[in-house]
XYZ file of C-alpha atoms in Angstrom:
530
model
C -21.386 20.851 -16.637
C -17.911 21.471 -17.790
C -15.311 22.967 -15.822
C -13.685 26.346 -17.936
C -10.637 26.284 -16.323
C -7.417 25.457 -18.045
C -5.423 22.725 -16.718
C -2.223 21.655 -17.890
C -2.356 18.012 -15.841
C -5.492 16.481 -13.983
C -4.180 13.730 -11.381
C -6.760 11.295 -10.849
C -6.624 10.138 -6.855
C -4.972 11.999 -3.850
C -3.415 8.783 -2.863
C 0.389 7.900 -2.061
C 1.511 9.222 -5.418
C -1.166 11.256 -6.087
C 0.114 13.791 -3.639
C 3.060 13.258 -5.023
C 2.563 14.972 -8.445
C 0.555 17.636 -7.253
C 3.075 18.770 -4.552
C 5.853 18.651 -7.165
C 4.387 19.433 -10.374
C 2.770 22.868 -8.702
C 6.230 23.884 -7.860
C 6.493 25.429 -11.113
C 4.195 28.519 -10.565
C 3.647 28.522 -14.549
C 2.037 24.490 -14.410
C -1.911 24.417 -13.760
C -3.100 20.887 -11.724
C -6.285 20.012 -11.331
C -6.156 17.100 -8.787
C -9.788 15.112 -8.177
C -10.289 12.771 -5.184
C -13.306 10.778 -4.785
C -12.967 10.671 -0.610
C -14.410 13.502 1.750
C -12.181 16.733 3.023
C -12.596 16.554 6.415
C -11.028 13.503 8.297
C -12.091 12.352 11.446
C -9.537 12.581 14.845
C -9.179 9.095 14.660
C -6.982 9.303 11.518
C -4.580 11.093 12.769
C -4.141 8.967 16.389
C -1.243 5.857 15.314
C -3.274 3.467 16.798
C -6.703 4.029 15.676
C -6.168 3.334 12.256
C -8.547 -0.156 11.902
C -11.541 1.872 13.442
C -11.083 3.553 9.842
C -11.619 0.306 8.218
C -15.449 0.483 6.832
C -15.875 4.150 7.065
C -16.166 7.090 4.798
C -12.292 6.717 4.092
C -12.586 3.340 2.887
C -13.649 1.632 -0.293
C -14.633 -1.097 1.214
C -13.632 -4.047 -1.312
C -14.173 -7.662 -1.438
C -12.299 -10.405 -3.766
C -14.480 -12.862 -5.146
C -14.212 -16.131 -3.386
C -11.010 -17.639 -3.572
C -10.282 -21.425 -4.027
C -7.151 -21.325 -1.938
C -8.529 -19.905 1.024
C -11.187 -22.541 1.125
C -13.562 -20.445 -0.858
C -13.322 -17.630 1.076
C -13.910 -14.366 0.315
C -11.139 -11.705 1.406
C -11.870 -7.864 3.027
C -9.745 -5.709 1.233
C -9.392 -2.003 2.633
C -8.649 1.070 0.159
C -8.129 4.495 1.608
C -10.579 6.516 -0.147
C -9.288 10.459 1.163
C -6.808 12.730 0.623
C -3.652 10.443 1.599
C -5.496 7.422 -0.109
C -4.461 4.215 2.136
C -1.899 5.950 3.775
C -4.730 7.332 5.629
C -5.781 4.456 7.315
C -2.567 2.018 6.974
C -0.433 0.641 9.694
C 2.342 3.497 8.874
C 5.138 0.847 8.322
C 8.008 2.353 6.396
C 8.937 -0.511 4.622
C 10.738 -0.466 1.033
C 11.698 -3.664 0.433
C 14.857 -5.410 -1.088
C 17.063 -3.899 -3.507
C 16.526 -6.897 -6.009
C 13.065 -5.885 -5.996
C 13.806 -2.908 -8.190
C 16.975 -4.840 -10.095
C 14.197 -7.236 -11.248
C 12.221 -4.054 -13.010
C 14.840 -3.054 -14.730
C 15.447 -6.526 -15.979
C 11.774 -6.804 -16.959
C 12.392 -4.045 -19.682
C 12.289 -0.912 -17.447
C 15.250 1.136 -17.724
C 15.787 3.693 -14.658
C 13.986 1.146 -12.172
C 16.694 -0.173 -10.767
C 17.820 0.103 -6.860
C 20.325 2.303 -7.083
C 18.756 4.969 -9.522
C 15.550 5.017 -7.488
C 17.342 5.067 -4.052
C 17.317 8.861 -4.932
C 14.010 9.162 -4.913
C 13.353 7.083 -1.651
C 15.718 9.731 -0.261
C 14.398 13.081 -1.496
C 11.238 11.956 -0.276
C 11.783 11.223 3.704
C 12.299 13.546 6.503
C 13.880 10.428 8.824
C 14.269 11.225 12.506
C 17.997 9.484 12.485
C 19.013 12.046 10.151
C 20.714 11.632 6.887
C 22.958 8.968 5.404
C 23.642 7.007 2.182
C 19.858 5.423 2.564
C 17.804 7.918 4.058
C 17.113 11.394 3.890
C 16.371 14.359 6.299
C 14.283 17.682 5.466
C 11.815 15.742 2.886
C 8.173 15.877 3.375
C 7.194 12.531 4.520
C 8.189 11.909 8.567
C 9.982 8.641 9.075
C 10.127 7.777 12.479
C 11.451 5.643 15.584
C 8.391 4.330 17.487
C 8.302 6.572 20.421
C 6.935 3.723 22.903
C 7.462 0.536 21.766
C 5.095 -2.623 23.811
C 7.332 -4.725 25.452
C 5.996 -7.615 23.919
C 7.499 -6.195 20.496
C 11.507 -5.672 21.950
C 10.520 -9.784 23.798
C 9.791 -10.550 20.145
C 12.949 -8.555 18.271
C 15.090 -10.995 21.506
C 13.435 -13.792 20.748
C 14.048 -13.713 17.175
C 17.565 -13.175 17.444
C 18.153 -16.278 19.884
C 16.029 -18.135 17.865
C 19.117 -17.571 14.905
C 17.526 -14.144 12.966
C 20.359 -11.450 13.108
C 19.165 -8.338 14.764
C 18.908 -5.448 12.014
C 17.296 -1.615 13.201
C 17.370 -0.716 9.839
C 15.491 -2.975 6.696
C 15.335 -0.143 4.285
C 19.329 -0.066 4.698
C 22.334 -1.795 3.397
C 20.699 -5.131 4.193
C 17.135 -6.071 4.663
C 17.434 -9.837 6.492
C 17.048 -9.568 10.112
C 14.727 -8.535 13.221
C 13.939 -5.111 14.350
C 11.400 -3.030 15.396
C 9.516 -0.464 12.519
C 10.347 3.246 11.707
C 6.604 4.389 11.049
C 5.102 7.577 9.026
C 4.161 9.151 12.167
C 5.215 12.775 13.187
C 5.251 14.125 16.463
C 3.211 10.523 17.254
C 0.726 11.751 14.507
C 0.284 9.643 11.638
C 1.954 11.693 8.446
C 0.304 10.410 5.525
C 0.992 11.501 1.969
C -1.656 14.089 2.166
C 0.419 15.885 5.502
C 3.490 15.412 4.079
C 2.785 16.530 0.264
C -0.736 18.062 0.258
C -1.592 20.019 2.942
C 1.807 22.331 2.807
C 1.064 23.334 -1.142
C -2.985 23.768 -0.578
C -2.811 27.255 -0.828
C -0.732 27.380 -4.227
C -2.717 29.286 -6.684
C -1.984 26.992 -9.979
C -3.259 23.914 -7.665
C -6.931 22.946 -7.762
C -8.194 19.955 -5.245
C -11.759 18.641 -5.725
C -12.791 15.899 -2.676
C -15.976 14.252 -3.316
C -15.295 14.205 -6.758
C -15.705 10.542 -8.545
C -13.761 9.834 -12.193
C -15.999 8.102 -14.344
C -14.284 8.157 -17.396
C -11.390 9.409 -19.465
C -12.108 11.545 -22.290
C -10.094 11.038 -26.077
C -9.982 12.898 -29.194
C -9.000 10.007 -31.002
C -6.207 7.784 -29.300
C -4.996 11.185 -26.992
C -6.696 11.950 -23.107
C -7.436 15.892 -23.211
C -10.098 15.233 -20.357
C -12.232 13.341 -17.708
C -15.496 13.021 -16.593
C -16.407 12.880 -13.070
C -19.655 12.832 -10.391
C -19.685 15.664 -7.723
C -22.639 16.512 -5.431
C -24.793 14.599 -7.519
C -23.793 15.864 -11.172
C -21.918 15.294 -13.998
C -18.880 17.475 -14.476
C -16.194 17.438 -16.792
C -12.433 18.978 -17.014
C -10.322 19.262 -19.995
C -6.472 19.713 -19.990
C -3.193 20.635 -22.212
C -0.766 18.078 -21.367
C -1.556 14.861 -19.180
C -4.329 12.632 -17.099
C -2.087 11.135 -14.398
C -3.580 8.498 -13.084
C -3.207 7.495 -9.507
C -6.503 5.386 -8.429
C -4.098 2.452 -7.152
C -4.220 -1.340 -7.820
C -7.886 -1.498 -8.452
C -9.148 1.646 -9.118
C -6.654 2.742 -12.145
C -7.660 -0.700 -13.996
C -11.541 0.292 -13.547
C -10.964 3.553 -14.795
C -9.077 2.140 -18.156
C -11.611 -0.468 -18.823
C -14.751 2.153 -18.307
C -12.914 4.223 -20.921
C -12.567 1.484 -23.417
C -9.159 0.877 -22.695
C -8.527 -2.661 -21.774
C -9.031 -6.215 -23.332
C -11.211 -4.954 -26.089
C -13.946 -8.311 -26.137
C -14.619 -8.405 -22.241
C -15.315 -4.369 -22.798
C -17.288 -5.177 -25.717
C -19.655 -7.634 -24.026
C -20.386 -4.491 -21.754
C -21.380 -2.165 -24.116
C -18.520 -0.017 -23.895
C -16.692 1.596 -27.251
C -13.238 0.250 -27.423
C -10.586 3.137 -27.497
C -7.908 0.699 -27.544
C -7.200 -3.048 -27.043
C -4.742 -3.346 -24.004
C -5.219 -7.000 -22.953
C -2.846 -6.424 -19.976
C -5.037 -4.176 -17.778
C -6.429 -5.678 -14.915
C -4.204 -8.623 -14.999
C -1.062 -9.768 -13.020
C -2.638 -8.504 -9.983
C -0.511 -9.527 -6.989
C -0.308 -9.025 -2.804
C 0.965 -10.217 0.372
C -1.138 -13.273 1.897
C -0.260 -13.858 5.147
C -0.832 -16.991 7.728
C -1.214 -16.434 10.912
C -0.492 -17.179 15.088
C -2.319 -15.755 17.260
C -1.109 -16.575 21.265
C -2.128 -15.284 24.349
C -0.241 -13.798 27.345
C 0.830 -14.459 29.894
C 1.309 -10.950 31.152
C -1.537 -8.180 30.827
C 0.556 -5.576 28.225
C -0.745 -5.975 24.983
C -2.690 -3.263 23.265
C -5.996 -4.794 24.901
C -7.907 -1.515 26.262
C -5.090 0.582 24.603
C -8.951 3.250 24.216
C -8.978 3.625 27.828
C -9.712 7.111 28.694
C -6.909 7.770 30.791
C -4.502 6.504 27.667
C -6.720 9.051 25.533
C -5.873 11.937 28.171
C -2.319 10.626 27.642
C -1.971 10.718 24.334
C -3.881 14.353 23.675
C -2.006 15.640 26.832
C 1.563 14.164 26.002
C 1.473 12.356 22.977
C 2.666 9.375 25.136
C 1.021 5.756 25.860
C 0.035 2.895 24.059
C -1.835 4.644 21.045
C 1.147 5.924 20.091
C 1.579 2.633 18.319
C 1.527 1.517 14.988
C -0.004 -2.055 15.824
C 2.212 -3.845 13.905
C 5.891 -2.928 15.986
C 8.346 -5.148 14.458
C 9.271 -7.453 11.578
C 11.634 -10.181 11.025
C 12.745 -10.841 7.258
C 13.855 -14.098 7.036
C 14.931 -16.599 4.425
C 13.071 -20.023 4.754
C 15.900 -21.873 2.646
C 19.383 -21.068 3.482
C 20.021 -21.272 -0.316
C 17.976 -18.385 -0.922
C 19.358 -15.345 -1.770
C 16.991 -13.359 -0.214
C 14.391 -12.653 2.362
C 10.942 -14.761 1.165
C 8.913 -14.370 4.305
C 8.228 -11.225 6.247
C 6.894 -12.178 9.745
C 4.640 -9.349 11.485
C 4.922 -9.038 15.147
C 1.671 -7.485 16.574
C 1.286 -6.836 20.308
C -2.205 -7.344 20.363
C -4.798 -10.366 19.231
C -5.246 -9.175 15.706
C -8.854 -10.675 15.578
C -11.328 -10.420 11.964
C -8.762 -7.898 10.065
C -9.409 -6.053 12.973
C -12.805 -5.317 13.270
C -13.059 -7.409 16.520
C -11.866 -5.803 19.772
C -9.567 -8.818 21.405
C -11.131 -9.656 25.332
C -7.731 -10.887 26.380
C -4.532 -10.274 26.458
C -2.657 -11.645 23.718
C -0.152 -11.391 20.316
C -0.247 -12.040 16.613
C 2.640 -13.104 13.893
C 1.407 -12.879 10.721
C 3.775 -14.650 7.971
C 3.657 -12.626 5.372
C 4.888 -14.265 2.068
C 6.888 -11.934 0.139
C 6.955 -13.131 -3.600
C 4.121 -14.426 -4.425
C 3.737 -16.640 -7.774
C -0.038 -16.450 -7.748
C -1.292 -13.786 -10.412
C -5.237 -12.379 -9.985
C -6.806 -9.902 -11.571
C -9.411 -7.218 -11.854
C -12.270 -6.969 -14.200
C -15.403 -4.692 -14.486
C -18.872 -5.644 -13.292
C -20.748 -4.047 -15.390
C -20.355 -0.285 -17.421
C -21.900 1.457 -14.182
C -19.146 3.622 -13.152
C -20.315 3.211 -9.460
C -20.036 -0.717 -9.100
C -17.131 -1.751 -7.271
C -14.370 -3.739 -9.136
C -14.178 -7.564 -9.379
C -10.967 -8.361 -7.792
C -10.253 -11.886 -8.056
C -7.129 -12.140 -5.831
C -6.222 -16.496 -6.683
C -4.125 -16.681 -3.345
C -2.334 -19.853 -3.599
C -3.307 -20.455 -7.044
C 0.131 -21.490 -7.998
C 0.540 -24.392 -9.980
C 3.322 -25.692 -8.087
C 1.983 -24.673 -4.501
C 5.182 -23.117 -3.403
C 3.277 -19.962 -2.266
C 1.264 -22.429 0.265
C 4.402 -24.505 1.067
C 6.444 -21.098 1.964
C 3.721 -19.741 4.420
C 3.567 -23.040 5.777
C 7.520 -22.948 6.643
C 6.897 -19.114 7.466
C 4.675 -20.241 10.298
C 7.001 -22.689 11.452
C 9.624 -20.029 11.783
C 6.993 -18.007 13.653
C 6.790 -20.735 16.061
C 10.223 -21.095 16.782
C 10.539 -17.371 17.443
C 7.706 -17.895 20.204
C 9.418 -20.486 21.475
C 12.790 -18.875 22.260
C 13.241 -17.642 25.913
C 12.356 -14.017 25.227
C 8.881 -14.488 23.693
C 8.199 -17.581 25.774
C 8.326 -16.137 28.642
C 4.968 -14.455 27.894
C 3.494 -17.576 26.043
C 0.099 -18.549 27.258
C -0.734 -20.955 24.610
C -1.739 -20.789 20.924
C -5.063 -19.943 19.464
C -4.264 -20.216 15.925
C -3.628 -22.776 14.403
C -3.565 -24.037 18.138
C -0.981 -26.917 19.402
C -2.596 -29.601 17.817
C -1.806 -28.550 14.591
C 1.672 -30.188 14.188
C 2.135 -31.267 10.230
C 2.550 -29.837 7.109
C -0.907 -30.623 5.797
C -2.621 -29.249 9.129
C -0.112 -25.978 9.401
C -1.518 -25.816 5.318
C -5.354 -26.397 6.666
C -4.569 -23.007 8.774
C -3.824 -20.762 6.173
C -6.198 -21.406 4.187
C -8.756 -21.128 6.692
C -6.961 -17.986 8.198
C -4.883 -16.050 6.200
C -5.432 -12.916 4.890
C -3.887 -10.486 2.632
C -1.527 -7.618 4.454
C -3.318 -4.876 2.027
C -0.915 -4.385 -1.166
C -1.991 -4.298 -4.549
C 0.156 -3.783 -6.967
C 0.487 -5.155 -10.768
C -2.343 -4.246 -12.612
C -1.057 -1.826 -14.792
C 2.131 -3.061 -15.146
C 5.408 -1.565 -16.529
C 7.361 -3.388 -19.185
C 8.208 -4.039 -22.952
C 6.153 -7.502 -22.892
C 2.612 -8.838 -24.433
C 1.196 -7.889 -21.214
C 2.629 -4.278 -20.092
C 0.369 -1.255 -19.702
C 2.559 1.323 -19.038
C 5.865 1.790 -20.652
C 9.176 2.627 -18.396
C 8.148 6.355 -18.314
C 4.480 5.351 -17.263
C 2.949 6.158 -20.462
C 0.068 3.955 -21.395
C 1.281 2.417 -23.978
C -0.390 3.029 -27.682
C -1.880 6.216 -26.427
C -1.107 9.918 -25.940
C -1.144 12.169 -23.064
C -2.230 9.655 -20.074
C 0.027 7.926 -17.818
C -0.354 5.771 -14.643
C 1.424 6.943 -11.573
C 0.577 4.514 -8.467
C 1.079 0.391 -7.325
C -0.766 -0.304 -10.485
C 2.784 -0.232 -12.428
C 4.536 -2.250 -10.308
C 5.587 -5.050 -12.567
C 6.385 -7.409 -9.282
C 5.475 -6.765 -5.527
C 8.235 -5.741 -3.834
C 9.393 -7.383 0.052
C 8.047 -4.553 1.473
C 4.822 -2.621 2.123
C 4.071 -0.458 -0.827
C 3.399 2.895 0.423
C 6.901 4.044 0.656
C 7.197 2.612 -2.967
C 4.412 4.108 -4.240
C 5.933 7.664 -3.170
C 8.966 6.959 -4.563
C 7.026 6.657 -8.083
C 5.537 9.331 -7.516
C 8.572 11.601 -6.774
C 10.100 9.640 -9.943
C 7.388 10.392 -12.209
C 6.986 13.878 -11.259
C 10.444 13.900 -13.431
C 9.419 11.959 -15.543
C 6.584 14.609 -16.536
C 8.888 17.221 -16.142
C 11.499 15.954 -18.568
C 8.742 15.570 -21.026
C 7.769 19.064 -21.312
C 11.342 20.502 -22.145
């Protein structure tokens, strides 16, 4: 069945970006969107309470992914949750508002990208946040997306921000400001202690636009071409086949993995491995699906001392509290406070990103903690490690192969920075603050003292902090996709818009980045039709 409408752009995923384009591209009365998202409408009450957001892990909302087993995490294989709903994984994320370091975006430009760097997409970080502080040269007020103070921050997380500093870490409130180093508790995408995913902030205001289409439940198989130009897609809804043509664009903003899969299915990708699935080769593009990167993280897990972590945080009376007042522990993120630090002083900038968690953060989450406890996870911020994704099979419904090669480094810096990240972990639970609630460590437990056993730990433990990015990377080198306006490069009328075109992870978490591409691209688009 073919949809008659006319369309100027279809945007492929109602993710971080996704939302994005259709918010801002609809502003123009005279531009018709047609935006498709593979997740359900309706969203259950649990994505909307802050601290409910792992019981979303495995549901409806979520993809569900696994990597393939991975050599540096003792074979392991790694859970990988994708939002899959209106808000994409900023439905069921931790709500950190994190950008990352201002380098970050210097090294884009530098990598061939022209308009990437920090201070002309500092704009866009602005114009996109409605930030509870109000207004200054690095944040905005009166944008759609909430940025917010935690309203009750666990006193285990302000113990933790104390410790750090005695332990040496300057104190900073703000990472997404002047400077990133330092300890401080979150601002979160939370509104009125409601989470405020892309989908609240950019979605739900325009729904009623009449030049806006949304389709949930509605799966992209493959992008149509009349010769080496996207005028279409196909897509599964309700059990059918269904397709939509349009004038100007396919925007695509499926994320790390999904954007990749979507290339490849439409013969656009390394033109051999598509081959040996049967699939007719639109264009060879060796670079999609590679250069796949994340955040691995080790881990400590302690217990307390002191019974106030989020343990029973579900209690009945706290739900009363929280639907009553919008008070008490579920008010919380999870993950309260961060220290960036630098693990050699001859660094220029942060390369570890510890997590503070108020709670035993047990099985990604999936396991309810039966005492009272906290979790640092060192999060390593640059990874050298590359993965990749690569199709299955030509079945549009079989999930991606996502081989993530943590610690695949030849050197085995990656593994050797995590290790020191731990260590600087340790210290911070050691300094008065923290230790006063110290109960003794789980993981890796005190008799793991050296290098080599601290190294044993991660590899049995660690686990990836959930961002993607990479895959579709921009650049002027052998192995870009996109180009610095997002344009897939030897083709006409398609672009990718999401983490996919991030040519390096950022230190940060990428759902403030990914809106920021998205509010940059929706200019981008814009430009290109005057």
């Amino acid at each position: 069945m073919s949809d008659q409408s006319r369309y100027d752009f279809i945007v492929v995923g109602a993710g971080s970006a996704g939302c994005v384009l259709a918010h801002r591209l609809t502003s123009d009365s005279r531009t018709r969107v047609l935006l498709l998202e593979a997740g359900p409408a309706k969203r259950p009450t649990a994505s909307v309470i802050p601290l409910a957001w792992s019981t979303l892990f495995k549901t409806d909302l979520d993809w569900d992914y696994q990597t393939q087993p991975n050599a540096g995490l003792d074979g392991r294989t790694v859970y990988v949750p994708r939002g899959k709903a209106p808000g994409g994984s900023s439905t069921i994320n931790a709500m950190m508002y994190v950008r990352g370091n201002r380098a970050d975006y210097d090294e884009w430009e530098a990598l061939g990208n022209p308009g990437w760097s920090y201070d002309e997409v500092l704009p866009y970080f602005v114009r996109s946040e409605d930030n509870s502080r109000g207004a200054s040269e690095f944040h905005g007020a009166g944008g759609p997306l909430s940025v917010s103070d935690l309203r009750q921050p666990n006193p285990l997380s302000k113990a933790f921000v104390e410790a750090a500093v005695q332990a040496g870490i300057p104190r900073n409130d703000d990472s997404n400001g002047a400077v990133q180093e330092g300890a401080g508790l979150v601002q979160v995408n939370q509104r009125r202690e409601k989470r405020h995913s892309a989908a609240d902030a950019y979605l739900r205001p325009v729904r009623g636009r009449n030049n806006l289409r949304v389709l949930t439940g509605a799966v992209v198989t493959r992008i149509e071409f009349d010769g080496r130009r996207a005028v279409g897609v196909r897509y599964l809804r309700d059990g059918r086949e269904e397709s939509a043509r349009c004038e100007r664009e396919v925007l695509l903003c499926g994320g790390a993995f999904n954007s990749p899969q979507l290339l490849m299915r439409s013969g656009v990708g390394p033109a051999d491995e598509l081959r040996g699935l049967g699939i007719e080769i639109v264009l060879d593009l060796p670079g999609v699906g590679r250069n796949l990167q994340d955040h691995p993280a080790g881990k400590i897990l302690v217990r307390s001392t002191k019974p106030v972590s989020l343990m029973g945080a579900d209690s009945f009376g706290n739900l009363l509290r929280y639907f009553l007042f919008r008070r008490g522990p579920l008010t919380s993120n999870g993950a309260e406070a961060v220290a960036f630090v630098r693990t050699r002083p001859a660094l220029e900038h942060p390369d570890i990103e510890i997590i503070f968690l108020p709670v035993l953060w047990l099985n990604e989450g999936l396991t309810q903690p039966t005492e009272h406890g906290f979790s640092l996870a060192a999060m390593l911020l640059k990874p050298r490690s590359r993965g990749r994704v690569r199709l299955r099979s030509a079945d549009p419904l079989e999930p991606p192969l996502i081989e993530s090669d943590h610690f695949s480094d030849a050197g085995g810096e990656d593994l050797r920075t995590t290790v020191e990240g731990l260590k600087i972990a340790r210290r911070i639970v050691a300094a008065p603050a923290l230790a006063a609630f110290d109960g003794g460590e789980i993981v890796p437990g005190s008799a793991a003292v050296s290098d080599e056993e601290l190294a044993a730990s991660v590899r049995a433990e660690a686990q990836t902090i959930y961002h993607p990015v990479g895959t579709c990377a921009m650049g002027s080198g052998e192995g870009a996709v996109v180009d610095a306006r997002l344009r897939v490069r030897g083709l006409e009328g398609l672009r990718v818009v999401d983490a996919s075109v991030m040519p390096t992870v950022p230190r940060g978490h990428t759902h403030a980045s990914a809106v920021m591409i998205g509010e940059k691209a929706a200019d981008l688009v814009r430009e290109g039709q005057t």
